[in-house]
Amino acid sequence: MFRFIIVVLYVVLFLLVSLPYLGLEWILARCFDKKKSDLRSLRFVQWGFKSVLFLSGVKVTFIGDENIPADEPVLYAGNHRGMFDIVATYSHVPDLTGFISKDNILKVPILPFVMKRLYCLFLNRKDPKEGMKTITASFDYIRRGVSMFIFPEGTRNRNDDNTQLLMMHNGSFKAAQRTGCPVVPVAISNSDLVLEKQFPKIRPAHIIVRYGKPVYYKDLPEDAKKNIGDYFAAIITEMLKENAQLS
């Protein structure tokens, strides 16, 4: 419980410090080099996330970095086990990346400002029209060179078997279909051991993040295009089995 309190206090302090810093970078982005300002903001938040991992006693092993294209934005598609999925993966993305998150995060003080500054989007699942606006906005971000990270399961998976995924929604992959960007499958293991398994206690854990080879929508056979959620679920399941051998 003591570790949980320390992490919460740090996160609150970090968010408070983020307001003036990211506000300044927002001004600089409008007046000078926007890309450089955005990258500084990204590295600042990544430093904060790495500090959270350190304070939580979490070790993260990243596998397959070479599969992330260096010259174009991508759509990361990962399984979702816990809150530390975002902390671990965002601390490691090489370039500008936004997450598509549930819109209930908008109720959290300060955090939405930080996320919006880093191109994150908030999905309203109850209103299809608003949800489509969010998806369309992700197309625009990718065309502007910003990668997007999605969790096609739509919610955190609480199955005891880490390799048993929830249904992956076909609509989550629309950005790859519309923009032509590659999809990088991401298999995340053990993130739920940090917090979800014994909430509110935080316990040290070894998170494994494995990046698969990029897949282009145009190269998929027609059957895979029609059932693209199942297609990537099968890929990620095999990657999670590989992770299990290292846990």
XYZ file of N, CA and C in Angstrom:
741
model
N 0.827 -1.207 0.000
C 0.000 0.000 0.000
C 0.867 1.266 0.000
N 2.025 1.189 0.673
C 2.925 2.348 0.726
C 3.402 2.711 -0.677
N 3.720 1.696 -1.488
C 4.181 1.950 -2.851
C 3.085 2.636 -3.668
N 1.846 2.224 -3.472
C 0.712 2.822 -4.177
C 0.597 4.304 -3.837
N 0.732 4.641 -2.564
C 0.628 6.040 -2.128
C 1.748 6.875 -2.754
N 2.960 6.339 -2.761
C 4.100 7.052 -3.349
C 3.859 7.325 -4.831
N 3.373 6.315 -5.545
C 3.133 6.471 -6.987
C 2.034 7.487 -7.247
N 0.961 7.423 -6.484
C -0.143 8.380 -6.664
C 0.333 9.801 -6.410
N 1.082 10.006 -5.340
C 1.598 11.343 -5.034
C 2.514 11.840 -6.149
N 3.343 10.948 -6.666
C 4.235 11.341 -7.758
C 3.436 11.734 -9.002
N 2.422 10.940 -9.340
C 1.616 11.231 -10.527
C 0.923 12.582 -10.393
N 0.376 12.862 -9.225
C -0.287 14.150 -8.995
C 0.710 15.293 -9.171
N 1.889 15.150 -8.568
C 2.921 16.180 -8.684
C 3.357 16.346 -10.138
N 3.538 15.236 -10.828
C 3.971 15.293 -12.222
C 2.937 16.002 -13.094
N 1.663 15.711 -12.871
C 0.611 16.363 -13.652
C 0.589 17.863 -13.396
N 0.799 18.259 -12.146
C 0.817 19.691 -11.819
C 1.987 20.393 -12.500
N 3.142 19.728 -12.528
C 4.313 20.300 -13.189
C 4.116 20.314 -14.705
N 3.378 19.329 -15.203
C 3.159 19.219 -16.645
C 2.382 20.400 -17.202
N 1.466 20.944 -16.416
C 0.609 22.029 -16.918
C 1.420 23.205 -17.455
N 2.284 23.820 -16.644
C 3.040 24.956 -17.177
C 4.038 24.557 -18.268
N 4.668 23.384 -18.112
C 5.662 22.981 -19.105
C 5.012 22.720 -20.467
N 3.955 21.915 -20.481
C 3.302 21.599 -21.751
C 2.590 22.817 -22.322
N 2.134 23.699 -21.427
C 1.541 24.953 -21.897
C 2.568 25.799 -22.635
N 3.776 25.864 -22.084
C 4.856 26.605 -22.726
C 5.224 25.967 -24.069
N 5.295 24.650 -24.098
C 5.620 23.968 -25.345
C 4.522 24.179 -26.392
N 3.295 24.292 -25.947
C 2.188 24.556 -26.875
C 2.374 25.920 -27.535
N 2.783 26.895 -26.744
C 3.037 28.233 -27.291
C 4.214 28.202 -28.260
N 5.292 27.511 -27.862
C 6.465 27.409 -28.724
C 6.131 26.691 -30.035
N 5.246 25.707 -29.941
C 4.859 24.962 -31.135
C 4.137 25.856 -32.137
N 3.387 26.813 -31.641
C 2.642 27.726 -32.513
C 3.545 28.808 -33.111
N 4.639 29.098 -32.425
C 5.505 30.198 -32.856
C 6.755 29.741 -33.605
N 7.217 28.529 -33.309
C 8.485 28.089 -33.887
C 8.324 26.714 -34.544
N 9.199 25.765 -34.202
C 9.188 24.444 -34.830
C 8.236 23.512 -34.073
N 7.083 23.233 -34.666
C 6.060 22.435 -33.990
C 6.530 21.009 -33.724
N 7.200 20.397 -34.701
C 7.634 19.004 -34.531
C 8.614 18.870 -33.371
N 9.560 19.792 -33.271
C 10.532 19.731 -32.187
C 9.850 19.928 -30.835
N 8.900 20.846 -30.787
C 8.177 21.083 -29.534
C 7.358 19.855 -29.138
N 6.707 19.250 -30.125
C 5.929 18.041 -29.850
C 6.816 16.915 -29.341
N 7.991 16.764 -29.931
C 8.905 15.705 -29.496
C 9.428 15.967 -28.085
N 9.694 17.228 -27.761
C 10.126 17.546 -26.389
C 9.020 17.204 -25.401
N 7.785 17.490 -25.777
C 6.652 17.161 -24.904
C 6.536 15.655 -24.723
N 6.734 14.918 -25.824
C 6.692 13.458 -25.756
C 7.765 12.921 -24.825
N 9.001 13.392 -24.981
C 10.098 12.888 -24.145
C 9.880 13.245 -22.672
N 9.302 14.414 -22.432
C 9.012 14.819 -21.051
C 8.028 13.844 -20.399
N 6.957 13.533 -21.105
C 5.955 12.607 -20.557
C 6.533 11.200 -20.458
N 7.360 10.807 -21.419
C 7.998 9.490 -21.330
C 8.891 9.391 -20.093
N 9.595 10.470 -19.794
C 10.412 10.483 -18.577
C 9.529 10.283 -17.347
N 8.379 10.938 -17.340
C 7.457 10.773 -16.219
C 6.956 9.348 -16.089
N 6.644 8.721 -17.226
C 6.154 7.347 -17.206
C 7.241 6.369 -16.754
N 8.464 6.616 -17.210
C 9.573 5.759 -16.778
C 9.793 5.883 -15.271
N 9.570 7.067 -14.734
C 9.684 7.261 -13.284
C 8.603 6.478 -12.547
N 7.390 6.444 -13.113
C 6.306 5.658 -12.518
C 6.676 4.176 -12.506
N 7.248 3.698 -13.600
C 7.669 2.297 -13.658
C 8.731 2.008 -12.601
N 9.680 2.923 -12.455
C 10.747 2.748 -11.468
C 10.180 2.717 -10.047
N 9.319 3.671 -9.733
C 8.737 3.741 -8.393
C 7.849 2.532 -8.094
N 7.289 1.960 -9.143
C 6.411 0.799 -8.976
C 7.196 -0.510 -8.910
N 8.507 -0.428 -9.151
C 9.323 -1.636 -9.138
C 9.102 -2.510 -10.353
N 8.717 -1.885 -11.467
C 8.383 -2.636 -12.675
C 9.567 -2.671 -13.637
N 9.890 -3.857 -14.090
C 10.880 -4.033 -15.152
C 10.126 -4.321 -16.441
N 10.533 -3.673 -17.528
C 9.882 -3.903 -18.817
C 10.905 -4.405 -19.824
N 10.581 -5.510 -20.465
C 11.409 -6.043 -21.544
C 10.689 -5.791 -22.869
N 11.370 -5.089 -23.771
C 10.808 -4.798 -25.089
C 11.480 -5.705 -26.120
N 10.660 -6.342 -26.922
C 11.160 -7.264 -27.941
C 10.582 -6.863 -29.304
N 11.433 -6.836 -30.323
C 10.950 -6.581 -31.675
C 10.915 -5.130 -32.080
N 11.731 -4.288 -31.442
C 11.778 -2.874 -31.829
C 12.065 -2.689 -33.315
N 12.810 -3.614 -33.875
C 13.181 -3.499 -35.290
C 11.973 -3.615 -36.219
N 10.839 -4.073 -35.687
C 9.626 -4.214 -36.491
C 8.833 -2.913 -36.615
N 9.230 -1.886 -35.875
C 8.525 -0.607 -35.946
C 9.139 0.223 -37.070
N 8.389 0.522 -38.132
C 8.934 1.319 -39.236
C 9.424 2.674 -38.737
N 10.591 3.073 -39.224
C 11.197 4.325 -38.766
C 10.819 5.517 -39.626
N 10.216 5.264 -40.790
C 9.993 6.349 -41.746
C 8.530 6.653 -42.029
N 7.612 6.117 -41.217
C 6.191 6.391 -41.429
C 5.407 6.125 -40.139
N 4.258 6.800 -39.984
C 3.429 6.554 -38.801
C 2.787 5.175 -38.886
N 2.450 4.619 -37.752
C 1.860 3.281 -37.717
C 0.621 3.282 -36.831
N -0.148 2.219 -36.960
C -1.252 1.955 -36.052
C -0.830 0.783 -35.170
N -0.512 1.073 -33.903
C -0.202 0.003 -32.957
C -1.514 -0.625 -32.490
N -1.587 -1.939 -32.481
C -2.780 -2.641 -32.009
C -2.356 -3.663 -30.961
N -2.742 -3.424 -29.715
C -2.289 -4.286 -28.633
C -3.417 -4.881 -27.813
N -3.118 -5.971 -27.122
C -4.061 -6.519 -26.149
C -4.047 -5.627 -24.910
N -5.104 -5.709 -24.119
C -5.261 -4.772 -22.996
C -5.504 -5.543 -21.709
N -4.504 -5.512 -20.794
C -4.604 -6.223 -19.525
C -4.765 -5.296 -18.323
N -4.189 -4.099 -18.397
C -4.248 -3.233 -17.224
C -3.789 -1.819 -17.520
N -3.860 -0.971 -16.500
C -3.487 0.430 -16.652
C -2.024 0.600 -17.049
N -1.187 -0.330 -16.640
C 0.237 -0.203 -16.937
C 0.575 -0.571 -18.382
N -0.417 -1.021 -19.159
C -0.189 -1.205 -20.595
C 0.258 0.109 -21.217
N -0.452 1.178 -20.868
C -0.157 2.490 -21.442
C 1.155 3.032 -20.892
N 1.367 2.882 -19.595
C 2.603 3.393 -18.978
C 3.824 2.737 -19.626
N 3.757 1.424 -19.810
C 4.906 0.697 -20.364
C 5.126 1.025 -21.832
N 4.072 0.950 -22.633
C 4.242 1.130 -24.079
C 4.544 2.582 -24.438
N 3.886 3.530 -23.771
C 4.111 4.928 -24.142
C 5.508 5.398 -23.748
N 6.075 4.779 -22.748
C 7.425 5.161 -22.325
C 8.464 4.793 -23.374
N 8.048 4.018 -24.376
C 9.025 3.440 -25.306
C 8.784 3.812 -26.769
N 7.656 4.449 -27.096
C 7.387 4.745 -28.508
C 8.473 5.680 -29.052
N 8.966 5.421 -30.267
C 10.086 6.203 -30.793
C 9.710 7.570 -31.332
N 8.428 7.750 -31.692
C 8.025 9.015 -32.304
C 6.632 9.395 -31.815
N 6.139 10.531 -32.291
C 4.845 11.038 -31.840
C 3.768 9.967 -31.956
N 3.060 9.746 -30.861
C 2.043 8.694 -30.812
C 0.907 9.131 -29.899
N -0.315 8.964 -30.374
C -1.483 9.236 -29.549
C -2.236 7.950 -29.255
N -2.883 7.900 -28.108
C -3.707 6.752 -27.746
C -5.178 7.078 -27.975
N -5.950 6.091 -28.386
C -7.401 6.228 -28.419
C -7.928 5.623 -27.130
N -8.521 6.474 -26.300
C -8.930 6.075 -24.955
C -10.428 6.276 -24.766
N -10.970 5.663 -23.747
C -12.375 5.883 -23.400
C -12.577 7.324 -22.936
N -13.740 7.881 -23.227
C -13.980 9.290 -22.908
C -14.230 9.556 -21.425
N -14.330 8.494 -20.603
C -14.518 8.735 -19.168
C -13.272 9.342 -18.520
N -12.134 9.261 -19.214
C -10.905 9.882 -18.709
C -11.031 11.399 -18.697
N -11.958 11.930 -19.496
C -12.162 13.373 -19.546
C -12.615 13.939 -18.194
N -13.087 13.057 -17.319
C -13.544 13.494 -15.991
C -12.384 13.654 -15.007
N -11.196 13.140 -15.371
C -10.041 13.220 -14.480
C -9.393 14.604 -14.612
N -9.118 15.281 -13.506
C -8.498 16.612 -13.594
C -7.107 16.576 -14.241
N -6.822 17.551 -15.060
C -5.499 17.807 -15.662
C -5.111 16.775 -16.723
N -5.311 15.496 -16.440
C -4.856 14.429 -17.338
C -5.320 14.618 -18.784
N -6.584 14.976 -19.042
C -7.007 15.154 -20.442
C -6.195 16.212 -21.181
N -5.797 17.282 -20.489
C -4.991 18.322 -21.122
C -3.657 17.747 -21.595
N -3.024 16.959 -20.722
C -1.744 16.344 -21.064
C -1.911 15.400 -22.250
N -2.964 14.607 -22.234
C -3.185 13.625 -23.288
C -3.489 14.298 -24.625
N -4.307 15.342 -24.587
C -4.642 16.046 -25.832
C -3.405 16.696 -26.438
N -2.532 17.203 -25.585
C -1.298 17.822 -26.077
C -0.444 16.806 -26.838
N -0.625 15.525 -26.515
C 0.156 14.458 -27.144
C -0.688 13.651 -28.127
N -1.714 14.295 -28.677
C -2.518 13.733 -29.774
C -3.377 12.533 -29.370
N -3.704 12.406 -28.105
C -4.608 11.340 -27.698
C -6.050 11.734 -28.028
N -6.879 10.738 -28.291
C -8.281 10.952 -28.624
C -9.151 10.184 -27.653
N -10.394 10.645 -27.499
C -11.292 10.060 -26.510
C -12.547 9.561 -27.210
N -12.798 8.267 -27.078
C -13.868 7.612 -27.822
C -15.143 7.493 -26.990
N -16.235 8.015 -27.539
C -17.555 7.895 -26.925
C -18.235 6.665 -27.506
N -18.292 5.601 -26.745
C -18.854 4.345 -27.243
C -20.381 4.330 -27.228
N -20.984 5.270 -26.508
C -22.441 5.306 -26.404
C -23.090 6.084 -27.546
N -22.323 6.955 -28.183
C -22.850 7.789 -29.267
C -22.080 7.467 -30.548
N -22.681 6.689 -31.453
C -21.981 6.284 -32.678
C -21.471 7.461 -33.504
N -22.234 8.551 -33.576
C -21.797 9.705 -34.369
C -20.547 10.342 -33.781
N -20.546 10.505 -32.457
C -19.365 11.072 -31.800
C -18.186 10.123 -31.893
N -18.472 8.832 -31.789
C -17.411 7.841 -31.919
C -16.771 7.882 -33.296
N -17.588 8.069 -34.327
C -17.065 8.134 -35.687
C -16.209 9.385 -35.883
N -16.577 10.486 -35.216
C -15.755 11.698 -35.298
C -14.352 11.444 -34.738
N -14.294 10.680 -33.657
C -12.995 10.355 -33.055
C -12.166 9.495 -33.991
N -12.803 8.484 -34.578
C -12.094 7.606 -35.511
C -11.586 8.405 -36.709
N -12.431 9.316 -37.220
C -12.038 10.152 -38.362
C -10.854 11.048 -37.989
N -10.854 11.551 -36.760
C -9.746 12.393 -36.299
C -8.445 11.600 -36.283
N -8.521 10.324 -35.976
C -7.303 9.497 -35.972
C -6.736 9.358 -37.381
N -7.620 9.337 -38.400
C -7.135 9.296 -39.785
C -6.282 10.526 -40.062
N -6.789 11.670 -39.623
C -6.096 12.936 -39.872
C -4.741 12.963 -39.177
N -4.692 12.496 -37.930
C -3.425 12.478 -37.196
C -2.393 11.613 -37.921
N -2.814 10.434 -38.379
C -1.880 9.533 -39.058
C -1.373 10.170 -40.348
N -2.267 10.802 -41.078
C -1.845 11.479 -42.317
C -0.870 12.610 -42.032
N -0.917 13.155 -40.823
C 0.009 14.220 -40.431
C 1.296 13.678 -39.816
N 1.433 12.348 -39.782
C 2.672 11.749 -39.312
C 2.672 11.295 -37.872
N 1.502 11.289 -37.227
C 1.399 10.863 -35.828
C 0.874 9.435 -35.760
N 1.616 8.549 -35.136
C 1.147 7.172 -34.953
C 0.009 7.144 -33.939
N -0.827 6.116 -34.025
C -1.923 5.950 -33.071
C -1.825 4.563 -32.435
N -2.225 4.489 -31.165
C -2.187 3.220 -30.425
C -3.610 2.880 -29.994
N -4.065 1.684 -30.364
C -5.414 1.257 -30.014
C -5.373 -0.070 -29.265
N -6.455 -0.309 -28.506
C -6.678 -1.604 -27.862
C -7.973 -2.159 -28.452
N -7.882 -2.968 -29.503
C -9.082 -3.412 -30.222
C -10.060 -4.236 -29.395
N -9.635 -4.764 -28.240
C -10.579 -5.492 -27.376
C -11.610 -4.537 -26.779
N -11.259 -3.257 -26.703
C -12.223 -2.259 -26.248
C -12.269 -2.036 -24.756
N -11.788 -2.981 -23.983
C -11.769 -2.853 -22.534
C -10.699 -3.782 -21.981
N -10.401 -3.634 -20.699
C -9.373 -4.478 -20.106
C -9.839 -5.934 -20.022
N -8.967 -6.826 -20.410
C -9.250 -8.252 -20.415
C -8.909 -8.837 -19.043
N -9.896 -9.403 -18.376
C -9.680 -9.951 -17.032
C -9.606 -11.474 -17.009
N -9.478 -12.088 -18.170
C -9.337 -13.544 -18.211
C -8.063 -13.968 -17.490
N -8.132 -15.062 -16.754
C -6.955 -15.563 -16.045
C -5.863 -16.000 -17.013
N -6.281 -16.506 -18.162
C -5.333 -16.934 -19.190
C -4.949 -15.716 -20.023
N -3.692 -15.304 -19.920
C -3.223 -14.107 -20.608
C -3.332 -14.221 -22.125
N -3.344 -15.451 -22.643
C -3.397 -15.650 -24.089
C -4.822 -15.737 -24.626
N -5.809 -15.687 -23.733
C -7.210 -15.753 -24.165
C -7.748 -14.332 -24.321
N -7.848 -13.861 -25.537
C -8.240 -12.493 -25.811
C -9.756 -12.343 -25.878
N -10.217 -11.124 -25.628
C -11.599 -10.772 -25.916
C -11.714 -10.546 -27.419
N -12.942 -10.426 -27.903
C -13.141 -10.171 -29.327
C -12.511 -8.837 -29.717
N -11.732 -8.839 -30.790
C -11.140 -7.608 -31.294
C -12.054 -7.019 -32.367
N -12.438 -5.771 -32.187
C -13.416 -5.133 -33.059
C -12.801 -4.738 -34.402
N -13.471 -5.102 -35.474
C -12.982 -4.788 -36.817
C -12.823 -3.283 -37.033
N -13.734 -2.500 -36.449
C -13.702 -1.059 -36.651
C -12.453 -0.390 -36.109
N -11.763 -1.059 -35.194
C -10.543 -0.488 -34.610
C -9.443 -0.309 -35.649
N -9.559 -1.038 -36.748
C -8.500 -1.027 -37.763
C -8.833 -0.141 -38.961
N -9.898 0.662 -38.851
C -10.314 1.530 -39.951
C -9.204 2.484 -40.385
N -8.423 2.960 -39.415
C -7.366 3.925 -39.736
C -6.358 3.335 -40.714
N -6.041 2.050 -40.542
C -5.097 1.403 -41.454
C -5.710 1.241 -42.837
N -6.992 0.961 -42.878
C -7.683 0.810 -44.155
C -7.751 2.133 -44.907
N -8.058 3.214 -44.193
C -8.262 4.509 -44.839
C -6.957 5.228 -45.181
N -5.930 5.047 -44.380
C -4.687 5.808 -44.582
C -3.591 4.995 -45.247
N -3.711 3.666 -45.201
C -2.664 2.830 -45.778
C -1.477 2.606 -44.861
N -1.554 3.101 -43.620
C -0.432 2.929 -42.690
C -0.332 1.477 -42.244
N 0.853 1.026 -41.868
C 0.997 -0.354 -41.399
C 0.434 -0.529 -39.989
N -0.044 -1.721 -39.706
C -0.473 -2.095 -38.355
C 0.658 -2.873 -37.702
N 1.081 -2.430 -36.528
C 2.099 -3.154 -35.766
C 1.403 -3.847 -34.592
N 1.266 -5.171 -34.623
C 0.642 -5.874 -33.493
C 1.541 -5.835 -32.265
N 0.925 -5.664 -31.096
C 1.672 -5.546 -29.846
C 1.103 -6.535 -28.830
N 1.958 -7.363 -28.279
C 1.548 -8.340 -27.268
C 2.128 -7.933 -25.915
N 1.246 -7.640 -24.959
C 1.658 -7.156 -23.634
C 1.322 -8.209 -22.590
N 2.310 -8.616 -21.824
C 2.105 -9.649 -20.798
C 2.469 -9.135 -19.415
N 1.683 -9.542 -18.427
C 1.948 -9.337 -16.997
C 1.651 -7.929 -16.483
N 1.099 -7.054 -17.303
C 0.832 -5.698 -16.824
C -0.216 -5.674 -15.720
N -1.139 -6.632 -15.731
C -2.179 -6.675 -14.704
C -1.644 -7.121 -13.344
N -0.432 -7.693 -13.327
C 0.151 -8.131 -12.058
C 0.596 -6.950 -11.197
N 0.775 -5.784 -11.831
C 1.251 -4.610 -11.093
C 0.168 -4.054 -10.192
N -1.051 -3.912 -10.712
C -2.102 -3.229 -9.959
C -3.422 -3.992 -9.907
N -3.934 -4.417 -11.069
C -5.292 -4.960 -11.125
C -5.492 -6.206 -10.263
N -4.478 -7.037 -10.152
C -4.633 -8.304 -9.432
C -4.785 -8.118 -7.923
N -4.360 -6.979 -7.391
C -4.438 -6.759 -5.943
C -4.732 -5.294 -5.603
N -5.500 -4.643 -6.485
C -5.835 -3.236 -6.271
C -6.375 -3.027 -4.842
N -5.931 -1.935 -4.140
C -5.101 -0.825 -4.597
C -3.595 -1.001 -4.365
N -3.148 -2.186 -4.071
C -1.716 -2.381 -3.859
C -0.979 -2.439 -5.198
N 0.237 -1.907 -5.216
C 1.119 -2.014 -6.378
C 2.242 -2.973 -6.032
N 2.468 -3.929 -6.909
C 3.522 -4.906 -6.685
C 4.478 -4.931 -7.877
N 5.757 -5.111 -7.625
C 6.725 -5.197 -8.727
C 6.373 -6.355 -9.659
N 6.642 -6.171 -10.925
C 6.360 -7.217 -11.912
C 7.285 -7.040 -13.105
N 7.327 -8.075 -13.925
C 8.117 -8.040 -15.158
C 7.147 -8.003 -16.337
N 6.982 -6.840 -16.941
C 6.109 -6.683 -18.095
C 6.917 -6.967 -19.366
N 6.306 -7.712 -20.264
C 6.938 -8.007 -21.550
C 6.104 -7.385 -22.657
N 6.734 -6.581 -23.489
C 6.069 -5.954 -24.630
C 6.761 -6.429 -25.901
N 6.009 -7.118 -26.744
C 6.579 -7.670 -27.981
C 5.891 -7.020 -29.192
N 6.699 -6.478 -30.096
C 6.184 -5.873 -31.321
C 6.310 -6.874 -32.475
N 5.195 -7.067 -33.186
C 5.225 -7.959 -34.333
C 5.591 -7.226 -35.611
N 5.729 -7.968 -36.679
C 6.063 -7.375 -37.968
C 4.899 -6.536 -38.483
N 5.185 -5.399 -39.118
C 4.116 -4.534 -39.615
C 3.310 -5.217 -40.714
N 2.019 -4.962 -40.709
C 1.109 -5.555 -41.692
C 0.369 -4.426 -42.404
N 0.376 -4.451 -43.727
C -0.324 -3.443 -44.517
C -1.689 -3.992 -44.955
N -2.705 -3.190 -44.753
C -4.070 -3.611 -45.081
C -4.173 -4.055 -46.539
N -3.530 -3.333 -47.444
C -3.640 -3.629 -48.871
C -3.069 -5.003 -49.220
N -2.191 -5.524 -48.369
C -1.548 -6.820 -48.647
C -2.329 -8.004 -48.090
N -3.393 -7.728 -47.342
C -4.150 -8.815 -46.716
C -5.069 -9.493 -47.729
N -5.281 -10.789 -47.610
C -6.280 -11.457 -48.455
C -7.678 -10.964 -48.080
N -8.615 -11.124 -48.978
C -9.959 -10.570 -48.776
C -10.618 -11.108 -47.509
N -10.419 -12.382 -47.215
C -11.040 -12.959 -46.023
C -10.510 -12.294 -44.758
N -9.205 -12.006 -44.750
C -8.602 -11.351 -43.586
C -9.113 -9.919 -43.453
N -9.346 -9.238 -44.569
C -9.875 -7.875 -44.521
C -11.278 -7.855 -43.909
N -12.079 -8.872 -44.231
C -13.446 -8.929 -43.700
C -13.465 -9.283 -42.219
N -12.480 -10.024 -41.770
C -12.409 -10.460 -40.368
C -11.081 -10.012 -39.765
N -10.782 -8.725 -39.924
C -9.454 -8.222 -39.558
C -9.200 -8.298 -38.050
N -10.263 -8.172 -37.249
C -10.097 -8.301 -35.807
C -9.609 -9.690 -35.429
N -10.234 -10.711 -36.012
C -9.823 -12.090 -35.755
C -8.411 -12.349 -36.276
N -8.090 -11.729 -37.400
C -6.770 -11.918 -38.007
C -5.670 -11.458 -37.051
N -5.839 -10.259 -36.499
C -4.810 -9.742 -35.600
C -4.879 -10.397 -34.217
N -6.048 -10.840 -33.824
C -6.157 -11.565 -32.555
C -5.314 -12.834 -32.602
N -5.335 -13.518 -33.750
C -4.543 -14.743 -33.901
C -3.047 -14.433 -33.832
N -2.639 -13.335 -34.470
C -1.221 -12.954 -34.439
C -0.783 -12.624 -33.015
N -1.579 -11.815 -32.328
C -1.208 -11.382 -30.976
C -1.231 -12.559 -29.998
N -2.161 -13.478 -30.188
C -2.215 -14.666 -29.329
C -0.921 -15.466 -29.427
N -0.415 -15.656 -30.631
C 0.843 -16.380 -30.805
C 2.008 -15.627 -30.169
N 1.987 -14.314 -30.271
C 3.041 -13.502 -29.647
C 2.982 -13.607 -28.134
N 1.767 -13.648 -27.582
C 1.617 -13.782 -26.123
C 2.135 -15.146 -25.649
N 1.970 -16.164 -26.463
C 2.500 -17.477 -26.112
C 4.027 -17.450 -26.068
N 4.618 -16.690 -26.991
C 6.074 -16.525 -26.955
C 6.506 -15.781 -25.692
N 5.730 -14.752 -25.314
C 6.023 -14.013 -24.076
C 5.994 -14.928 -22.864
N 5.018 -15.846 -22.854
C 4.826 -16.723 -21.702
C 6.064 -17.580 -21.433
N 6.830 -17.842 -22.461
C 8.044 -18.642 -22.289
C 9.144 -17.860 -21.575
N 9.001 -16.521 -21.519
C 9.998 -15.679 -20.872
C 9.597 -15.254 -19.465
N 8.319 -15.441 -19.123
C 7.808 -14.960 -17.831
C 8.313 -15.819 -16.672
